[in-house]
Every structure is written in structure tokens, then in C-alpha cells.
Amino acid sequence: MSDVYFSSVITRIGQVFVTSTQKGVSKIFFGERGFRDYLEMTAPQGLVPGGPAAEMAREIELYFEGELTEFKTPLDMTSGTEFQRAVWQNLLTVPYGKLTTYGELAEKVGRPGAARAVGNAVGVNPLPIVVPCHRVVASNGLGGYTGGIDIKKALLGVEGVLT
């Protein structure tokens, strides 16, 4: 098994952990608990600091400081189903500071009327913040967020969507 790289950064929403392969960033976790659960479930061999995970941690820090609007570190989005990956790829096209709805995202992935399925795919996004699932809202309000609605509001606040 290849090394898994990791890093973390303290932000206004708490500690954010990042893991990566040599190929790119593979997972982002809000808080130590999510990271510990990942370690217990997957027990990656060769967990080492640095690599693309450290690059992304720095970019996340810059994002929260308002100095970065587009992430550059490569991503390793090989997990998930084909449909989930299609949803996540389309999330990458939602611009900084803009919102889309689950229904609009369903249209973009060629599955009109599949807003609920899109919502499920958004909910299991392994790269929150970077693959901006926080920019997806319900047609009648903010909708939910796997990291919690307060984190969604904070991320939208960083981007000037909510004040």
C-alpha cells in the first residue's frame, strides 16, 4: 500500500485535517473526531506528514484568510460511484461566492428531477471546502450540510454570500 500523507490547519471553524495520496488530496475532515474515525476504519499504512495534504492545508488557511478563491493542489477523486464523481466534478464548476441548487446541479449532470440523488452525492463529498458542496442550497433555503449548518454558514460567510 502507498503512503497516505496528512496535514491539518486551525481555522475559524476549528481544526481541518487533510489526507492525500501522492496523486492528490483524497479526504478532508472537520475536526479531530472525523480524522480519528477515518484512521480507525481504514488503518492506512505509512501515514506520513506532508505531500499534497500539506499544500492543501496551506491553501485552506489562505482561503479562510480571504486570500485564495481557487484551489490549485491536485485532487485524487477516485472514490465514490460514477454518479457521485460526476456530481463532485460539477461542484468544481460552481464559482467562489456563487450558489446553485440541488435541482440545477441535477440538470448539469444530466439527471433532471434527481435533486434528492444529487443531494445524497453532495452529502458524501470527501473533499468539503475544496469541492464546494457548501455552495449548493435547497430551492427553499440553505438546506443541510454534513459538517453542520454552522460550518456551511461560515464557509458562505468567507465567500461573502452570507454576512
mmCIF file of C-alpha atoms in Angstrom:
data_model
loop_
_atom_site.group_PDB
_atom_site.id
_atom_site.type_symbol
_atom_site.label_atom_id
_atom_site.label_comp_id
_atom_site.label_asym_id
_atom_site.label_seq_id
_atom_site.Cartn_x
_atom_site.Cartn_y
_atom_site.Cartn_z
ATOM 1 C CA MET A 1 0.000 0.000 0.000
ATOM 2 C CA SER A 2 1.231 3.509 -0.826
ATOM 3 C CA ASP A 3 1.875 6.173 1.756
ATOM 4 C CA VAL A 4 -1.025 8.335 2.884
ATOM 5 C CA TYR A 5 0.026 11.907 3.597
ATOM 6 C CA PHE A 6 -1.703 14.094 6.160
ATOM 7 C CA SER A 7 -1.720 17.619 7.475
ATOM 8 C CA SER A 8 -4.024 19.902 9.438
ATOM 9 C CA VAL A 9 -4.773 23.558 9.892
ATOM 10 C CA ILE A 10 -6.614 25.524 12.581
ATOM 11 C CA THR A 11 -9.353 27.682 11.048
ATOM 12 C CA ARG A 12 -12.254 29.775 12.302
ATOM 13 C CA ILE A 13 -14.423 26.630 12.057
ATOM 14 C CA GLY A 14 -11.947 24.538 14.047
ATOM 15 C CA GLN A 15 -9.247 22.117 13.031
ATOM 16 C CA VAL A 16 -9.383 20.787 9.478
ATOM 17 C CA PHE A 17 -7.485 17.599 8.599
ATOM 18 C CA VAL A 18 -6.368 16.722 5.082
ATOM 19 C CA THR A 19 -5.162 13.405 3.683
ATOM 20 C CA SER A 20 -3.700 12.711 0.277
ATOM 21 C CA THR A 21 -2.086 10.142 -1.896
ATOM 22 C CA GLN A 22 0.926 11.059 -3.993
ATOM 23 C CA LYS A 23 -1.596 11.756 -6.784
ATOM 24 C CA GLY A 24 -3.537 14.385 -4.839
ATOM 25 C CA VAL A 25 -5.821 15.294 -1.943
ATOM 26 C CA SER A 26 -8.215 12.459 -1.141
ATOM 27 C CA LYS A 27 -10.114 13.453 2.024
ATOM 28 C CA ILE A 28 -10.839 16.486 4.170
ATOM 29 C CA PHE A 29 -12.224 16.210 7.714
ATOM 30 C CA PHE A 30 -13.767 18.763 10.055
ATOM 31 C CA GLY A 31 -12.299 18.182 13.495
ATOM 32 C CA GLU A 32 -10.177 15.514 15.085
ATOM 33 C CA ARG A 33 -13.063 13.091 15.575
ATOM 34 C CA GLY A 34 -13.667 12.615 11.849
ATOM 35 C CA PHE A 35 -9.957 12.130 11.247
ATOM 36 C CA ARG A 36 -9.687 9.596 14.080
ATOM 37 C CA ASP A 37 -12.729 7.701 12.755
ATOM 38 C CA TYR A 38 -11.057 7.564 9.335
ATOM 39 C CA LEU A 39 -7.862 6.207 10.869
ATOM 40 C CA GLU A 40 -9.765 3.550 12.800
ATOM 41 C CA MET A 41 -11.827 2.495 9.778
ATOM 42 C CA THR A 42 -9.100 2.405 7.161
ATOM 43 C CA ALA A 43 -5.941 1.958 9.232
ATOM 44 C CA PRO A 44 -3.752 3.390 6.458
ATOM 45 C CA GLN A 45 -0.217 2.080 6.466
ATOM 46 C CA GLY A 46 2.557 4.575 6.023
ATOM 47 C CA LEU A 47 0.721 7.655 7.328
ATOM 48 C CA VAL A 48 3.249 10.474 6.965
ATOM 49 C CA PRO A 49 3.111 14.257 7.266
ATOM 50 C CA GLY A 50 3.474 16.409 4.163
ATOM 51 C CA GLY A 51 2.854 15.774 0.488
ATOM 52 C CA PRO A 52 -0.147 17.265 -1.281
ATOM 53 C CA ALA A 53 -2.004 17.239 2.069
ATOM 54 C CA ALA A 54 0.339 19.915 3.426
ATOM 55 C CA GLU A 55 -0.048 22.002 0.266
ATOM 56 C CA MET A 56 -3.832 21.855 0.606
ATOM 57 C CA ALA A 57 -3.732 22.694 4.323
ATOM 58 C CA ARG A 58 -1.870 25.892 3.411
ATOM 59 C CA GLU A 59 -4.395 26.684 0.682
ATOM 60 C CA ILE A 60 -7.274 26.160 3.127
ATOM 61 C CA GLU A 61 -5.571 28.555 5.518
ATOM 62 C CA LEU A 62 -5.328 31.156 2.732
ATOM 63 C CA TYR A 63 -8.977 30.550 1.816
ATOM 64 C CA PHE A 64 -10.082 31.373 5.368
ATOM 65 C CA GLU A 65 -7.856 34.462 5.343
ATOM 66 C CA GLY A 66 -9.694 35.660 2.211
ATOM 67 C CA GLU A 67 -6.549 35.411 0.090
ATOM 68 C CA LEU A 68 -7.496 32.411 -2.081
ATOM 69 C CA THR A 69 -10.608 31.844 -4.181
ATOM 70 C CA GLU A 70 -9.489 28.848 -6.258
ATOM 71 C CA PHE A 71 -7.649 25.768 -5.015
ATOM 72 C CA LYS A 72 -4.671 24.573 -7.070
ATOM 73 C CA THR A 73 -3.423 21.432 -5.288
ATOM 74 C CA PRO A 74 -4.270 18.304 -7.335
ATOM 75 C CA LEU A 75 -7.172 16.162 -6.166
ATOM 76 C CA ASP A 76 -7.488 12.382 -6.057
ATOM 77 C CA MET A 77 -11.226 11.874 -6.600
ATOM 78 C CA THR A 78 -11.178 8.145 -7.298
ATOM 79 C CA SER A 79 -13.568 7.164 -4.507
ATOM 80 C CA GLY A 80 -17.328 7.066 -4.950
ATOM 81 C CA THR A 81 -19.606 5.871 -7.707
ATOM 82 C CA GLU A 82 -19.549 7.193 -11.252
ATOM 83 C CA PHE A 83 -22.624 9.314 -10.475
ATOM 84 C CA GLN A 84 -21.079 10.723 -7.280
ATOM 85 C CA ARG A 85 -17.882 11.619 -9.116
ATOM 86 C CA ALA A 86 -19.930 13.361 -11.824
ATOM 87 C CA VAL A 87 -21.705 15.419 -9.162
ATOM 88 C CA TRP A 88 -18.398 16.278 -7.460
ATOM 89 C CA GLN A 89 -16.806 17.285 -10.782
ATOM 90 C CA ASN A 90 -19.758 19.588 -11.444
ATOM 91 C CA LEU A 91 -19.438 21.101 -7.972
ATOM 92 C CA LEU A 92 -15.976 22.266 -9.029
ATOM 93 C CA THR A 93 -17.631 24.496 -11.661
ATOM 94 C CA VAL A 94 -19.676 26.467 -9.108
ATOM 95 C CA PRO A 95 -17.740 29.739 -8.769
ATOM 96 C CA TYR A 96 -16.469 31.173 -5.500
ATOM 97 C CA GLY A 97 -19.159 33.320 -3.903
ATOM 98 C CA LYS A 98 -21.989 31.868 -6.011
ATOM 99 C CA LEU A 99 -24.738 29.394 -5.189
ATOM 100 C CA THR A 100 -26.554 26.669 -7.071
ATOM 101 C CA THR A 101 -29.487 24.467 -6.122
ATOM 102 C CA TYR A 102 -29.688 20.702 -5.955
ATOM 103 C CA GLY A 103 -32.122 20.841 -8.889
ATOM 104 C CA GLU A 104 -29.772 22.942 -11.017
ATOM 105 C CA LEU A 105 -26.919 20.574 -10.237
ATOM 106 C CA ALA A 106 -29.114 17.604 -11.223
ATOM 107 C CA GLU A 107 -29.706 19.283 -14.594
ATOM 108 C CA LYS A 108 -25.961 19.819 -15.069
ATOM 109 C CA VAL A 109 -25.193 16.128 -14.503
ATOM 110 C CA GLY A 110 -27.882 15.108 -16.964
ATOM 111 C CA ARG A 111 -30.332 13.810 -14.356
ATOM 112 C CA PRO A 112 -33.177 16.351 -14.215
ATOM 113 C CA GLY A 113 -35.545 15.545 -11.417
ATOM 114 C CA ALA A 114 -32.826 13.754 -9.433
ATOM 115 C CA ALA A 115 -32.261 16.528 -6.899
ATOM 116 C CA ARG A 116 -32.527 14.082 -3.993
ATOM 117 C CA ALA A 117 -29.892 11.743 -5.513
ATOM 118 C CA VAL A 118 -27.670 14.758 -6.131
ATOM 119 C CA GLY A 119 -28.178 15.778 -2.501
ATOM 120 C CA ASN A 120 -27.049 12.335 -1.383
ATOM 121 C CA ALA A 121 -23.928 12.573 -3.557
ATOM 122 C CA VAL A 122 -23.205 16.064 -2.246
ATOM 123 C CA GLY A 123 -23.611 14.748 1.303
ATOM 124 C CA VAL A 124 -20.840 12.167 0.888
ATOM 125 C CA ASN A 125 -18.391 14.529 -0.813
ATOM 126 C CA PRO A 126 -14.975 13.524 0.578
ATOM 127 C CA LEU A 127 -13.449 16.956 -0.101
ATOM 128 C CA PRO A 128 -15.621 19.630 1.530
ATOM 129 C CA ILE A 129 -14.451 23.223 1.173
ATOM 130 C CA VAL A 130 -12.362 22.353 -1.908
ATOM 131 C CA VAL A 131 -15.159 20.590 -3.807
ATOM 132 C CA PRO A 132 -17.610 23.289 -2.731
ATOM 133 C CA CYS A 133 -20.681 21.401 -1.567
ATOM 134 C CA HIS A 134 -21.413 24.332 0.757
ATOM 135 C CA ARG A 135 -22.407 26.331 -2.358
ATOM 136 C CA VAL A 136 -25.388 24.050 -3.005
ATOM 137 C CA VAL A 137 -28.643 25.159 -1.427
ATOM 138 C CA ALA A 138 -32.214 23.931 -1.381
ATOM 139 C CA SER A 139 -34.759 25.772 -3.502
ATOM 140 C CA ASN A 140 -36.424 26.959 -0.270
ATOM 141 C CA GLY A 141 -33.388 27.837 1.875
ATOM 142 C CA LEU A 142 -29.892 26.803 2.822
ATOM 143 C CA GLY A 143 -30.561 23.085 3.031
ATOM 144 C CA GLY A 144 -28.322 20.873 5.129
ATOM 145 C CA TYR A 145 -24.626 20.264 5.383
ATOM 146 C CA THR A 146 -22.752 17.178 6.505
ATOM 147 C CA GLY A 147 -20.365 19.277 8.588
ATOM 148 C CA GLY A 148 -23.291 21.088 10.206
ATOM 149 C CA ILE A 149 -25.231 24.156 9.174
ATOM 150 C CA ASP A 150 -22.953 26.460 11.207
ATOM 151 C CA ILE A 151 -19.957 25.353 9.142
ATOM 152 C CA LYS A 152 -21.922 25.868 5.912
ATOM 153 C CA LYS A 153 -22.856 29.383 7.044
ATOM 154 C CA ALA A 154 -19.232 30.112 7.992
ATOM 155 C CA LEU A 155 -17.949 28.940 4.588
ATOM 156 C CA LEU A 156 -20.570 31.025 2.776
ATOM 157 C CA GLY A 157 -19.578 33.927 5.018
ATOM 158 C CA VAL A 158 -15.942 33.593 3.966
ATOM 159 C CA GLU A 159 -17.108 33.880 0.367
ATOM 160 C CA GLY A 160 -19.305 36.909 1.075
ATOM 161 C CA VAL A 161 -22.562 35.073 0.331
ATOM 162 C CA LEU A 162 -23.810 35.413 3.928
ATOM 163 C CA THR A 163 -22.889 38.289 6.187
#
